[in-house]
CSV table of C-alpha atoms in Angstrom, one decimal:
chain,number,residue,atom,x,y,z
D,29,MET,CA,-1.2,-12.6,7.1
D,30,THR,CA,-2.0,-12.8,10.9
D,31,VAL,CA,0.5,-11.2,12.9
D,32,SER,CA,1.7,-13.1,16.4
D,33,PRO,CA,0.4,-11.4,19.6
D,34,ARG,CA,3.5,-9.7,20.7
D,35,SER,CA,3.8,-6.8,23.6
D,36,ASP,CA,4.5,-3.8,21.3
D,37,ALA,CA,2.5,-5.3,18.1
D,38,PHE,CA,-0.6,-3.2,19.0
D,39,ARG,CA,-0.9,0.1,19.4
D,40,GLU,CA,-3.9,2.9,19.6
D,41,PRO,CA,-5.6,2.7,16.3
D,42,SER,CA,-6.0,6.2,15.6
D,43,ARG,CA,-2.9,6.5,15.9
D,44,ALA,CA,-2.0,4.5,13.0
D,45,LEU,CA,-4.4,6.4,11.0
D,46,LEU,CA,-3.8,10.3,9.4
D,47,VAL,CA,-6.9,11.0,7.2
D,48,ARG,CA,-6.1,13.5,3.9
D,49,TYR,CA,-9.3,13.9,2.3
D,50,GLY,CA,-12.1,13.1,2.8
D,51,THR,CA,-15.7,12.7,4.3
D,52,GLU,CA,-17.8,11.8,7.3
D,53,ALA,CA,-19.7,9.3,5.6
D,54,PRO,CA,-17.0,7.3,2.8
D,55,ALA,CA,-18.7,5.0,0.4
D,56,GLY,CA,-15.0,3.9,-0.3
D,57,ALA,CA,-11.3,4.5,1.3
D,58,VAL,CA,-7.8,4.3,-0.5
D,59,LEU,CA,-5.3,3.7,2.2
D,60,LEU,CA,-1.6,5.0,2.0
D,61,LEU,CA,1.3,2.7,2.8
D,62,HIS,CA,4.4,4.7,2.6
D,63,GLY,CA,8.1,2.0,1.9
D,64,GLY,CA,11.1,1.9,4.9
D,65,ARG,CA,14.1,0.1,5.3
D,66,ALA,CA,14.6,-3.8,4.9
D,67,ASP,CA,15.4,-3.4,8.8
D,68,GLY,CA,15.5,-0.2,10.8
D,69,LEU,CA,14.4,0.9,14.5
D,70,ASP,CA,14.4,4.2,15.0
D,71,ALA,CA,10.9,6.5,14.5
D,72,PRO,CA,10.1,7.7,10.9
D,73,PRO,CA,11.7,11.6,10.7
D,74,LEU,CA,9.4,14.6,10.7
D,75,LEU,CA,11.0,15.0,7.4
D,76,ASN,CA,9.7,11.5,5.8
D,77,LEU,CA,11.0,11.3,2.3
D,78,PRO,CA,9.2,7.7,1.6
D,79,ALA,CA,6.0,10.0,2.2
D,80,LEU,CA,6.3,12.7,0.8
D,81,ARG,CA,7.0,10.7,-2.1
D,82,MET,CA,3.1,9.8,-1.5
D,83,ARG,CA,1.2,12.8,-0.7
D,84,PRO,CA,1.5,13.9,-4.7
D,85,PHE,CA,-0.9,10.1,-5.1
D,86,ALA,CA,-3.1,11.2,-2.8
D,87,GLU,CA,-4.0,14.2,-4.0
D,88,ALA,CA,-4.3,12.6,-7.6
D,89,VAL,CA,-6.8,10.4,-6.1
D,90,ARG,CA,-8.8,13.0,-4.6
D,91,LYS,CA,-8.9,15.2,-7.4
D,92,ALA,CA,-9.7,11.7,-9.8
D,93,ALA,CA,-12.7,11.1,-7.1
D,94,ARG,CA,-14.5,14.0,-7.3
D,95,GLY,CA,-18.3,14.1,-6.4
D,96,ARG,CA,-17.4,11.1,-5.4
D,97,ALA,CA,-17.5,10.2,-1.4
D,98,VAL,CA,-14.7,8.5,-1.1
D,99,LEU,CA,-11.4,9.3,1.4
D,100,VAL,CA,-8.0,9.4,1.6
D,101,ALA,CA,-5.9,9.0,4.2
D,102,GLU,CA,-2.3,7.1,4.6
D,103,ALA,CA,-0.8,4.7,7.5
D,104,ARG,CA,1.7,5.4,9.8
D,105,TYR,CA,4.6,3.3,10.9
D,106,ARG,CA,5.9,2.9,14.3
D,107,TYR,CA,9.5,2.1,12.7
D,108,ARG,CA,11.6,3.0,9.9
D,109,GLY,CA,12.1,-0.6,9.1
D,110,TRP,CA,10.1,-3.9,8.6
D,111,ASN,CA,12.4,-6.1,11.3
D,112,GLY,CA,12.5,-8.8,10.0
D,113,GLU,CA,10.1,-11.0,11.7
D,114,ARG,CA,9.1,-8.1,13.7
D,115,ALA,CA,7.3,-7.5,10.6
D,116,ASP,CA,6.7,-4.2,11.7
D,117,ALA,CA,4.9,-2.0,8.8
D,118,ALA,CA,2.2,-4.2,8.3
D,119,ARG,CA,1.3,-4.8,11.6
D,120,ASP,CA,1.0,-0.8,11.9
D,121,ALA,CA,-0.9,-1.7,8.1
D,122,GLU,CA,-3.1,-3.1,9.8
D,123,ALA,CA,-3.8,-1.0,12.9
D,124,ALA,CA,-4.5,1.0,9.7
D,125,LEU,CA,-7.3,-0.5,9.0
D,126,ALA,CA,-8.6,-1.3,12.4
D,127,GLY,CA,-9.1,2.5,12.2
D,128,LEU,CA,-10.3,2.9,9.6
D,129,ARG,CA,-13.5,0.1,10.9
D,130,ALA,CA,-13.5,2.2,13.7
D,131,ARG,CA,-14.1,5.5,12.6
D,132,PHE,CA,-16.1,4.9,9.3
D,133,GLU,CA,-18.0,0.8,9.9
D,134,ALA,CA,-17.6,-1.4,7.4
D,135,VAL,CA,-16.1,0.9,4.0
D,136,PRO,CA,-14.7,-1.3,1.8
D,137,VAL,CA,-10.5,-0.4,1.3
D,138,VAL,CA,-8.4,-0.3,-1.8
D,139,LEU,CA,-4.7,-0.2,-0.6
D,140,VAL,CA,-1.5,1.7,-3.0
D,141,GLY,CA,2.0,1.4,-1.3
D,142,HIS,CA,5.0,1.8,-2.5
D,143,SER,CA,8.1,-0.6,-1.9
D,144,MET,CA,7.5,-1.6,2.0
D,145,GLY,CA,4.8,-0.4,2.1
D,146,GLY,CA,3.2,-2.6,-1.0
D,147,ARG,CA,5.5,-5.1,0.9
D,148,ALA,CA,2.8,-4.0,3.3
D,149,ALA,CA,-0.3,-4.0,1.8
D,150,LEU,CA,0.1,-7.2,0.1
D,151,ALA,CA,1.2,-9.2,3.5
D,152,VAL,CA,-2.7,-7.5,5.1
D,153,ALA,CA,-4.7,-7.7,2.0
D,154,GLY,CA,-6.9,-10.9,3.5
D,155,ASP,CA,-9.1,-8.0,5.6
D,156,PRO,CA,-12.6,-8.2,5.2
D,157,ALA,CA,-12.7,-4.5,4.7
D,158,VAL,CA,-9.5,-5.0,1.4
D,159,ARG,CA,-10.8,-5.4,-1.4
D,160,GLY,CA,-7.8,-5.6,-3.5
D,161,VAL,CA,-4.1,-3.6,-3.6
D,162,VAL,CA,-2.5,-1.4,-6.2
D,163,ALA,CA,1.5,-1.9,-5.9
D,164,LEU,CA,4.0,-0.1,-6.7
D,165,ALA,CA,7.7,-1.3,-7.2
D,166,PRO,CA,6.9,-3.3,-4.3
D,167,TRP,CA,9.1,-5.4,-2.6
D,168,CYS,CA,8.3,-9.2,-2.8
D,169,PRO,CA,10.4,-11.8,-1.7
D,170,PRO,CA,10.4,-15.1,-3.3
D,171,ASP,CA,9.1,-17.0,-0.4
D,172,GLU,CA,6.0,-14.3,0.6
D,173,PRO,CA,2.7,-16.0,1.5
D,174,VAL,CA,0.0,-15.8,-0.6
D,175,ALA,CA,-3.0,-17.7,0.2
D,176,HIS,CA,-4.8,-15.2,1.6
D,177,LEU,CA,-4.7,-12.6,-1.1
D,178,ALA,CA,-7.7,-15.6,-2.7
D,179,GLY,CA,-10.2,-13.5,-4.5
D,180,ARG,CA,-9.2,-9.8,-4.3
D,181,ARG,CA,-7.5,-7.4,-7.6
D,182,LEU,CA,-3.2,-7.1,-7.5
D,183,HIS,CA,-1.9,-4.5,-9.3
D,184,LEU,CA,1.9,-4.2,-9.5
D,185,LEU,CA,3.8,-1.6,-11.1
D,186,HIS,CA,7.4,-1.9,-11.4
D,187,ASP,CA,10.1,-0.4,-13.7
D,188,GLU,CA,12.0,-3.0,-14.9
D,189,THR,CA,15.4,-1.0,-14.2
D,190,ASP,CA,14.5,-0.3,-10.6
D,191,ARG,CA,17.9,-1.9,-9.0
D,192,VAL,CA,16.1,-1.3,-5.3
D,193,THR,CA,13.5,-3.9,-5.7
D,194,ALA,CA,13.1,-7.3,-8.8
D,195,ALA,CA,10.5,-6.3,-10.9
D,196,ARG,CA,11.1,-10.0,-12.0
D,197,ASP,CA,10.3,-10.3,-7.5
D,198,SER,CA,7.1,-8.6,-8.7
D,199,TRP,CA,6.4,-11.0,-11.9
D,200,ALA,CA,7.4,-13.4,-9.5
D,201,PHE,CA,4.2,-12.9,-7.1
D,202,VAL,CA,1.2,-12.3,-9.6
D,203,HIS,CA,2.6,-15.4,-10.5
D,204,ARG,CA,1.7,-17.4,-7.6
D,205,ALA,CA,-0.7,-15.1,-6.1
D,206,ARG,CA,-2.8,-15.9,-9.9
D,207,GLU,CA,-2.4,-19.8,-8.5
D,208,ALA,CA,-3.5,-19.3,-4.8
D,209,GLY,CA,-6.5,-17.7,-6.6
D,210,ALA,CA,-6.2,-13.2,-6.5
D,211,ASP,CA,-6.8,-11.5,-9.7
D,212,ALA,CA,-3.8,-10.6,-10.5
D,213,THR,CA,-1.7,-7.9,-12.7
D,214,GLY,CA,1.4,-7.2,-13.3
D,215,ILE,CA,1.6,-4.2,-15.0
D,216,PRO,CA,5.6,-2.9,-17.2
D,217,MET,CA,6.8,1.2,-16.1
D,218,PRO,CA,8.5,2.3,-19.1
D,219,ILE,CA,10.0,5.0,-17.3
D,220,GLY,CA,10.7,5.8,-13.8
D,221,SER,CA,13.3,3.4,-11.7
D,222,HIS,CA,12.2,2.8,-8.1
D,223,THR,CA,12.0,6.4,-6.7
D,224,MET,CA,9.1,7.1,-9.1
D,225,LEU,CA,10.5,10.7,-9.5
D,226,ARG,CA,10.9,10.0,-13.7
D,227,GLY,CA,7.8,9.6,-15.4
D,228,ALA,CA,5.7,10.8,-12.4
D,229,ARG,CA,2.7,11.7,-13.5
D,230,LEU,CA,2.3,8.3,-15.5
D,231,TRP,CA,2.5,7.0,-11.1
D,232,HIS,CA,0.4,9.2,-10.3
D,233,ARG,CA,-2.6,8.7,-12.8
D,234,ARG,CA,-2.2,5.1,-13.6
D,235,ALA,CA,-2.4,4.0,-9.9
D,236,THR,CA,-5.2,6.0,-9.8
D,237,GLU,CA,-7.2,4.5,-11.9
D,238,LEU,CA,-6.6,1.6,-10.3
D,239,ALA,CA,-7.5,2.2,-7.6
D,240,LEU,CA,-10.2,3.8,-7.8
D,241,GLU,CA,-11.6,1.3,-10.3
D,242,THR,CA,-11.0,-1.7,-7.9
D,243,LEU,CA,-12.8,0.5,-4.8
D,244,GLU,CA,-15.5,0.9,-7.6
D,245,ARG,CA,-16.0,-2.5,-8.5
D,246,PRO,CA,-17.4,-5.2,-6.4
D,247,PRO,CA,-16.1,-7.6,-5.0
D,248,ALA,CA,-14.1,-11.0,-6.9
């Protein structure tokens, strides 16, 4: 995705990035992107439940990567919503990637995003640093671009009982991404719906395994 310039489009990259766990010289990074709303120009609240939902994923990656130089970070959003053509979450994901580059230079990255964060992750996965995406119950509109995903590894996890975002849209996205040259896989989850609260450990474990596997494999 290429975000068109706009007067309020850019921010200090360091403000878009929150490092949770890491090292001074990482060999790779996992960047987490939480969910949000279709529309919302207010700032995320201090008690930001979508962001809190991603903390166990950060902890799971930290534990699984023990002994390896893997940094775990979160993207910080300015607004709660995607907001149509503004694509604010994607802009902030780009700023977070720029923040990683500024601090750690050319470190390979895997994006792990939930819902709106999954859409943002897929939108910016054409960035040269990105090895792949693990998208959790992602929001995948039918007309979403896929050409920039060639050569990326994509894993879309979805419970087909999800009534907030549609698993069928994820499977359709996987099909279109494959046609565009991505190494894309759709993974049905047996439980969890949209919030991933039921069966949470399965979501944490599967996402962590896929993220670290993608990070350690050579580029497609």
